[in-house]
Coordinates of C-alpha atoms and ligand atoms in Angstrom, one line a residue:
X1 CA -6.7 21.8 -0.5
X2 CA -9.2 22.4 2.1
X3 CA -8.6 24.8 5.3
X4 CA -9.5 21.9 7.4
X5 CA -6.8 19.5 6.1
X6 CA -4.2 21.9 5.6
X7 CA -4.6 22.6 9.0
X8 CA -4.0 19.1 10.2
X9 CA -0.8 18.7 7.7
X10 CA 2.5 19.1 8.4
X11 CA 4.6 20.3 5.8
X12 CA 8.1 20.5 7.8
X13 CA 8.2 16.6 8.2
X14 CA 8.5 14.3 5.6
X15 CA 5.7 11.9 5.1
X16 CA 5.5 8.4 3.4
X17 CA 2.2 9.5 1.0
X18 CA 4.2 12.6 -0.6
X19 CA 8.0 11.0 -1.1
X20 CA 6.1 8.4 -2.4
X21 CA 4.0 11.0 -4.7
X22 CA 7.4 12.8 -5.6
X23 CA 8.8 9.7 -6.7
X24 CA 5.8 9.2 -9.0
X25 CA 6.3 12.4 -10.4
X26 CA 2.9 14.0 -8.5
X27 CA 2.5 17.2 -7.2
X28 CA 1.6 16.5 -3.6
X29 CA 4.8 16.8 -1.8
X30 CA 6.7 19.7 0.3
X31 CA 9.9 20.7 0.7
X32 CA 10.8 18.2 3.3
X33 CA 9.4 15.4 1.3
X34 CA 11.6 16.1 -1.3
X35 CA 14.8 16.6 0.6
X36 CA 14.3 13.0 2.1
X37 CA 13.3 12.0 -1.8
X38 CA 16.1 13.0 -3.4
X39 CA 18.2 12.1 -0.8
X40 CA 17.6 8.6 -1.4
X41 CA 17.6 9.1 -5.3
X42 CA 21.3 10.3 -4.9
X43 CA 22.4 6.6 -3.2
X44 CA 20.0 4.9 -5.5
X45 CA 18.9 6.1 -8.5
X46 CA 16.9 3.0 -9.3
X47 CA 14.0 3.9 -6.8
X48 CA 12.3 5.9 -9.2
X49 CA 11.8 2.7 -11.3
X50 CA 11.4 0.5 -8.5
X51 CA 8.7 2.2 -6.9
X52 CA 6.8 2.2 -10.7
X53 CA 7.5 -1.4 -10.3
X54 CA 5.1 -1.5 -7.1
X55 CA 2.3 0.2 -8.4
X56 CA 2.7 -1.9 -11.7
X57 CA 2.3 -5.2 -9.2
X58 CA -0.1 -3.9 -7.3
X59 CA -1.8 -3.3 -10.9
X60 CA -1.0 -6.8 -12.1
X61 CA -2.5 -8.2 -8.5
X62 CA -6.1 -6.5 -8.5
X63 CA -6.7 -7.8 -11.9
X64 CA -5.1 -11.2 -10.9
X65 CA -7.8 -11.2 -8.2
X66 CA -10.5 -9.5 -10.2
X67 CA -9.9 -12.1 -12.9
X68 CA -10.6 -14.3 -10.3
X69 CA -13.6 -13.7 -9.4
X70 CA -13.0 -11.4 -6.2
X71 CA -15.6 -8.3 -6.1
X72 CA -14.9 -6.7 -2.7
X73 CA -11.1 -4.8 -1.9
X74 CA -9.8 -3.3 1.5
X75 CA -7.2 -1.1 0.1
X76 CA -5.1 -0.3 3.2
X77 CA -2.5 2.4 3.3
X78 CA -3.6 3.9 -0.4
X79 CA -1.8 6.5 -1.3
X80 CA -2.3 9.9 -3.2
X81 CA -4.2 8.6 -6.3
X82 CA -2.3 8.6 -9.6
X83 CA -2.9 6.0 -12.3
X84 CA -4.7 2.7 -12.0
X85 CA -5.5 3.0 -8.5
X86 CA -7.3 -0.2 -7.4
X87 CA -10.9 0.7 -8.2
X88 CA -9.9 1.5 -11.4
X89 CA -8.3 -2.2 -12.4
X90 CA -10.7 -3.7 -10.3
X91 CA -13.3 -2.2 -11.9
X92 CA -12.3 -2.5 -15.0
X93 CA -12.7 -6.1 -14.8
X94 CA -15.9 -5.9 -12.8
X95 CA -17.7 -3.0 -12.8
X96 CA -19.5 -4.3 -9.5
X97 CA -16.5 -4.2 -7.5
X98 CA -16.6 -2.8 -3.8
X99 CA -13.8 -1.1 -2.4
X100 CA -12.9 0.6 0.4
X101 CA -9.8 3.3 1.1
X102 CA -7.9 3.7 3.9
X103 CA -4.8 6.2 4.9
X104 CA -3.6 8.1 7.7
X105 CA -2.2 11.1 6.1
X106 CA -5.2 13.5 5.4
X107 CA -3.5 14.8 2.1
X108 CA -5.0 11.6 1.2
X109 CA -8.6 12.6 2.2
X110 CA -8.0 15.5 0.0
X111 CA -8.0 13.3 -3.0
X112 CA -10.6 11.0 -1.5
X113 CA -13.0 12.4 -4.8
X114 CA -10.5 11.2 -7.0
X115 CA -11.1 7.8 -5.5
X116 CA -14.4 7.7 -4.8
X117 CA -15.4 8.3 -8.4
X118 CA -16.2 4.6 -9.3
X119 CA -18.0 3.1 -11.2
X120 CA -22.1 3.2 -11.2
X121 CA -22.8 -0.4 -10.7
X122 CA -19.8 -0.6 -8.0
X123 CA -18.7 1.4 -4.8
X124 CA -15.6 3.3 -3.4
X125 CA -15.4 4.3 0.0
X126 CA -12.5 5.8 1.8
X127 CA -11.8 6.2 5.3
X128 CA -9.2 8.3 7.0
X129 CA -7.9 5.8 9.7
X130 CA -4.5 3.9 10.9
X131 CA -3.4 0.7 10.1
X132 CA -2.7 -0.1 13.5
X133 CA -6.2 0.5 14.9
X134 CA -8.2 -2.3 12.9
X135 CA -11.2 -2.5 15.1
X136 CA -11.8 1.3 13.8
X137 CA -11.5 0.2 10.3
X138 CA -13.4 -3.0 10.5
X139 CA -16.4 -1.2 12.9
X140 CA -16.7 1.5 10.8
X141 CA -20.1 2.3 9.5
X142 CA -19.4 3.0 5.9
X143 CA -17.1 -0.3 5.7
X144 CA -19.3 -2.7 7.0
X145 CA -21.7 -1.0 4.4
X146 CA -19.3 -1.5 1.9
X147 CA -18.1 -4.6 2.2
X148 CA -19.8 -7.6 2.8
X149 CA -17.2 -9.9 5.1
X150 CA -19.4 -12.7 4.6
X151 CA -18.1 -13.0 0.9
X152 CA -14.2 -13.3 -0.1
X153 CA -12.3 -9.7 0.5
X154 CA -9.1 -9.2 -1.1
X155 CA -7.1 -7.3 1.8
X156 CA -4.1 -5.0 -0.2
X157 CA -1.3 -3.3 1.9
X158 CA 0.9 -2.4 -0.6
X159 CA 4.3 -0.3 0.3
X160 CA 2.8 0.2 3.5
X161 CA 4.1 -2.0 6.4
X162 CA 7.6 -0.2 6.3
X163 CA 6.5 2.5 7.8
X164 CA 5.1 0.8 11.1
X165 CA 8.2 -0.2 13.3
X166 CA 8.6 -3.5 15.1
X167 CA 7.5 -1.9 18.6
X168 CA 4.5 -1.4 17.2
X169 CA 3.8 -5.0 16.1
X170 CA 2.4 -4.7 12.5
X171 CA 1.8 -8.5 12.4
X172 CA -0.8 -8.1 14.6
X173 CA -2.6 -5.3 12.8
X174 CA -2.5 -7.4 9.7
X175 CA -3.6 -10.8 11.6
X176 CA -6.5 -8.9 12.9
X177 CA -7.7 -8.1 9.1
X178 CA -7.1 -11.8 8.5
X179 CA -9.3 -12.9 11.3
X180 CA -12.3 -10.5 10.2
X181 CA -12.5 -11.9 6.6
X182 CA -13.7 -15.3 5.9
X183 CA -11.6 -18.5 3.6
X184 CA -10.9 -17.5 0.4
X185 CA -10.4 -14.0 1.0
X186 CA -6.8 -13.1 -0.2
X187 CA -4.0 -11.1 1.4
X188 CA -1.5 -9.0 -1.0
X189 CA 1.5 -7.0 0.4
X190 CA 4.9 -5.5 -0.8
X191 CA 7.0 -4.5 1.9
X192 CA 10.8 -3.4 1.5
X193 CA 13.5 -5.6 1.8
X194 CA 17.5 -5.4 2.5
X195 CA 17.5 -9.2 1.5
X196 CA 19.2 -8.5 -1.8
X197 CA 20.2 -4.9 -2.2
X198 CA 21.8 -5.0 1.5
X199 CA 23.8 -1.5 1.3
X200 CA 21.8 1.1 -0.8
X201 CA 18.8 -0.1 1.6
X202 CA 20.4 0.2 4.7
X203 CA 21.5 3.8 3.4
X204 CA 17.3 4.7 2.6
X205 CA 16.7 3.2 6.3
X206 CA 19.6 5.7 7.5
X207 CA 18.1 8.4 5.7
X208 CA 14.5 7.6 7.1
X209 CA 15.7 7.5 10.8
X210 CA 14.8 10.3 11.6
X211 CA 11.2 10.5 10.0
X212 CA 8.2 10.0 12.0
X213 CA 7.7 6.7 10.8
X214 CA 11.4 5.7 9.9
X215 CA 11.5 2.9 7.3
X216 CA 11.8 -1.0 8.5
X217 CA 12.5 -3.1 6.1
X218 CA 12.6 -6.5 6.5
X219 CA 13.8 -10.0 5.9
X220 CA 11.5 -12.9 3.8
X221 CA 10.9 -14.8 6.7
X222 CA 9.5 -12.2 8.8
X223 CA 7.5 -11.0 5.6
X224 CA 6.2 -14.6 5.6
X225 CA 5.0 -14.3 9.0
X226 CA 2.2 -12.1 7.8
X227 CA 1.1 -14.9 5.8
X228 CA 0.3 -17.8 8.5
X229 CA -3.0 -19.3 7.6
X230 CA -2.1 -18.5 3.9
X231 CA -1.2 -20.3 1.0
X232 CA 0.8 -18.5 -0.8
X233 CA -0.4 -17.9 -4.9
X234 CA 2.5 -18.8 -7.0
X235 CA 5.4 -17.9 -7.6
X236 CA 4.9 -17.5 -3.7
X237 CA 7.5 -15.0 -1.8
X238 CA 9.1 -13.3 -4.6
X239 CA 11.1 -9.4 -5.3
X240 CA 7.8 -7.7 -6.6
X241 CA 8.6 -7.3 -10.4
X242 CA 8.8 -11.4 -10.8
X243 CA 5.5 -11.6 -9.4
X244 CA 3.6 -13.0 -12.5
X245 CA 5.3 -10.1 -14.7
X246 CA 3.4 -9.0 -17.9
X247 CA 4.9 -11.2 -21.1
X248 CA 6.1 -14.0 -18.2
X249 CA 9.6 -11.7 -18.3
X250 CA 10.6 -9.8 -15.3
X251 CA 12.4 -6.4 -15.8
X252 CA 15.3 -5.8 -14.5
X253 CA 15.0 -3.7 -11.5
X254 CA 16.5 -2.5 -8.3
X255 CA 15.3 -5.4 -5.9
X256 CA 14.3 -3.7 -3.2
X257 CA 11.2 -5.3 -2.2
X258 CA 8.9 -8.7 -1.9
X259 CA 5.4 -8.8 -3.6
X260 CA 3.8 -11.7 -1.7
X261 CA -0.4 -12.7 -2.4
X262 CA -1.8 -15.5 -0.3
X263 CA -5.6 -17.1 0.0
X264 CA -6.7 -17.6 3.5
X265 CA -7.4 -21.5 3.9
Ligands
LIG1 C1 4.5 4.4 0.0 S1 2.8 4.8 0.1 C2 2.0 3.5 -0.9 C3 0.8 3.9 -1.6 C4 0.1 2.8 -2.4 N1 -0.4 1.7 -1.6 C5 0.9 2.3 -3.5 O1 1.6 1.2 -3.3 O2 1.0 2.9 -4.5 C6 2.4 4.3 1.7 C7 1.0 4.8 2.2 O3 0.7 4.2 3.5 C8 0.1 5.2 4.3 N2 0.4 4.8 5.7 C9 1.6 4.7 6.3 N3 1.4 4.2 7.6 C10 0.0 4.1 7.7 C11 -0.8 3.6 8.8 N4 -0.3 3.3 10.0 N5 -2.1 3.6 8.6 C12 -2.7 3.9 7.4 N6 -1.9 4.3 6.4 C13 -0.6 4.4 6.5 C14 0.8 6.5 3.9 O4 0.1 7.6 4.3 C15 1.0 6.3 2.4 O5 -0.1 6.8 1.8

């Protein structure tokens, strides 16, 4: 890691980016990460698998988009890169696709060569910026350079919205990406959800409390609100592992989260 990032990390607080990366079996996590990790892994062991789950939709949703003809990504809240990270599938199927990166945590800048190593006819960018500020994102030099928001953008904020709580209104973050980017573009999310797993995800909240971000999951309805001026792709606003699963046949997982893709009208 650089001097300059490690300077502006801290390792005594948990953060979403390295649980997340502990879960997926990285090596970018600290000591408090994996307290709060394991933590939730003693009151449900099926995270590990769920949270495979997510990456596999948001696999199975960039090719879904690629496929359909979509060339330009915002990838919001990104992650420490591990396998088939969005350039990759969306390259994969078109290697002219644009996307662009953007995280908070600076761990992720870290890795930001990792993602930026895209294709030759294509281009990755990544931006170290917060959700909640979209005029930064959506001004910034290298992303209006990037992307063309005259064209269709496929805007993907996947495991992600959790960690903003109510007071801080992420529905109007997210409606400002809608309003930059023109019909057709899409929207993809997974958020967590107590809908159907209503103890063992009130227990991961509890466990979260305390965090800088806490966790906030939430209900399919107020998921859905992210979604107005969307129609919803089928099978519409669904637990993440039925959305359009591999063979047709969902796994069964822990349901702990919706996997929702709309196309703005
Ligand atoms: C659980 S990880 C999900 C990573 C990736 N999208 C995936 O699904 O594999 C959540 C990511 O969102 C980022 N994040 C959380 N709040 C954010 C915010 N307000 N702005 C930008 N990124 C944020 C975290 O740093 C972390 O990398």
């Amino acid at each position: 890691m650089t001097k300059e990032i490690e300077h502006r990390i801290d390792t005594s607080v948990p953060h979403p980016a390295r649980v997340y990366d502990y879960w997926l079996g990285g090596k970018d996590n600290f000591e408090a990460d994996r307290v709060v990790a394991e933590m939730v892994l003693k009151t449900e062991p099926g995270m590990i698998e769920a949270v495979r789950e997510n990456r596999a939709f948001l696999g199975r949703v960039v090719r879904y988009l690629a496929e359909a003809g979509i060339s330009q990504f915002l990838d919001i809240g990104t992650g420490i890169p591990t396998q088939g990270n969005t350039h990759e599938v969306a390259q994969s199927v078109n290697p002219a696709a644009r996307i662009v990166y953007v995280d908070n945590d600076p761990i992720v800048m870290n890795h930001a060569r990792a993602l930026l190593r895209g294709s030759e006819e294509g281009r990755t960018t990544y931006i170290e910026a917060d959700l909640l500020e979209p005029e930064t994102i959506l001004g910034d030099r290298s992303v209006r350079d990037t992307l063309d928001f005259g064209k269709p953008i496929a805007v993907i904020i996947i495991g992600t919205l959790m960690h903003i709580r109510n007071e801080l209104d992420p529905w109007s973050a997210v409606k400002a990406f809608s309003a930059a980017v023109c019909p057709g573009s899409f929207l993809a999310l997974s958020h967590t959800t107590a809908d159907f797993e209503p103890e063992a995800m009130a227990a991961m909240a509890e466990i979260y409390r305390d965090t800088p971000t806490g966790m906030t999951h939430r209900s399919g309805p107020e998921i859905a609100r992210f979604f107005d001026g969307y129609a919803l792709v089928e099978p519409g606003l669904v637990v993440g592992h039925q959305w359009r699963p591999e063979g047709g046949v969902p796994k069964k997982v822990f349901a702990g989260g919706y996997g929702v893709v709309g196309r703005k009208l």
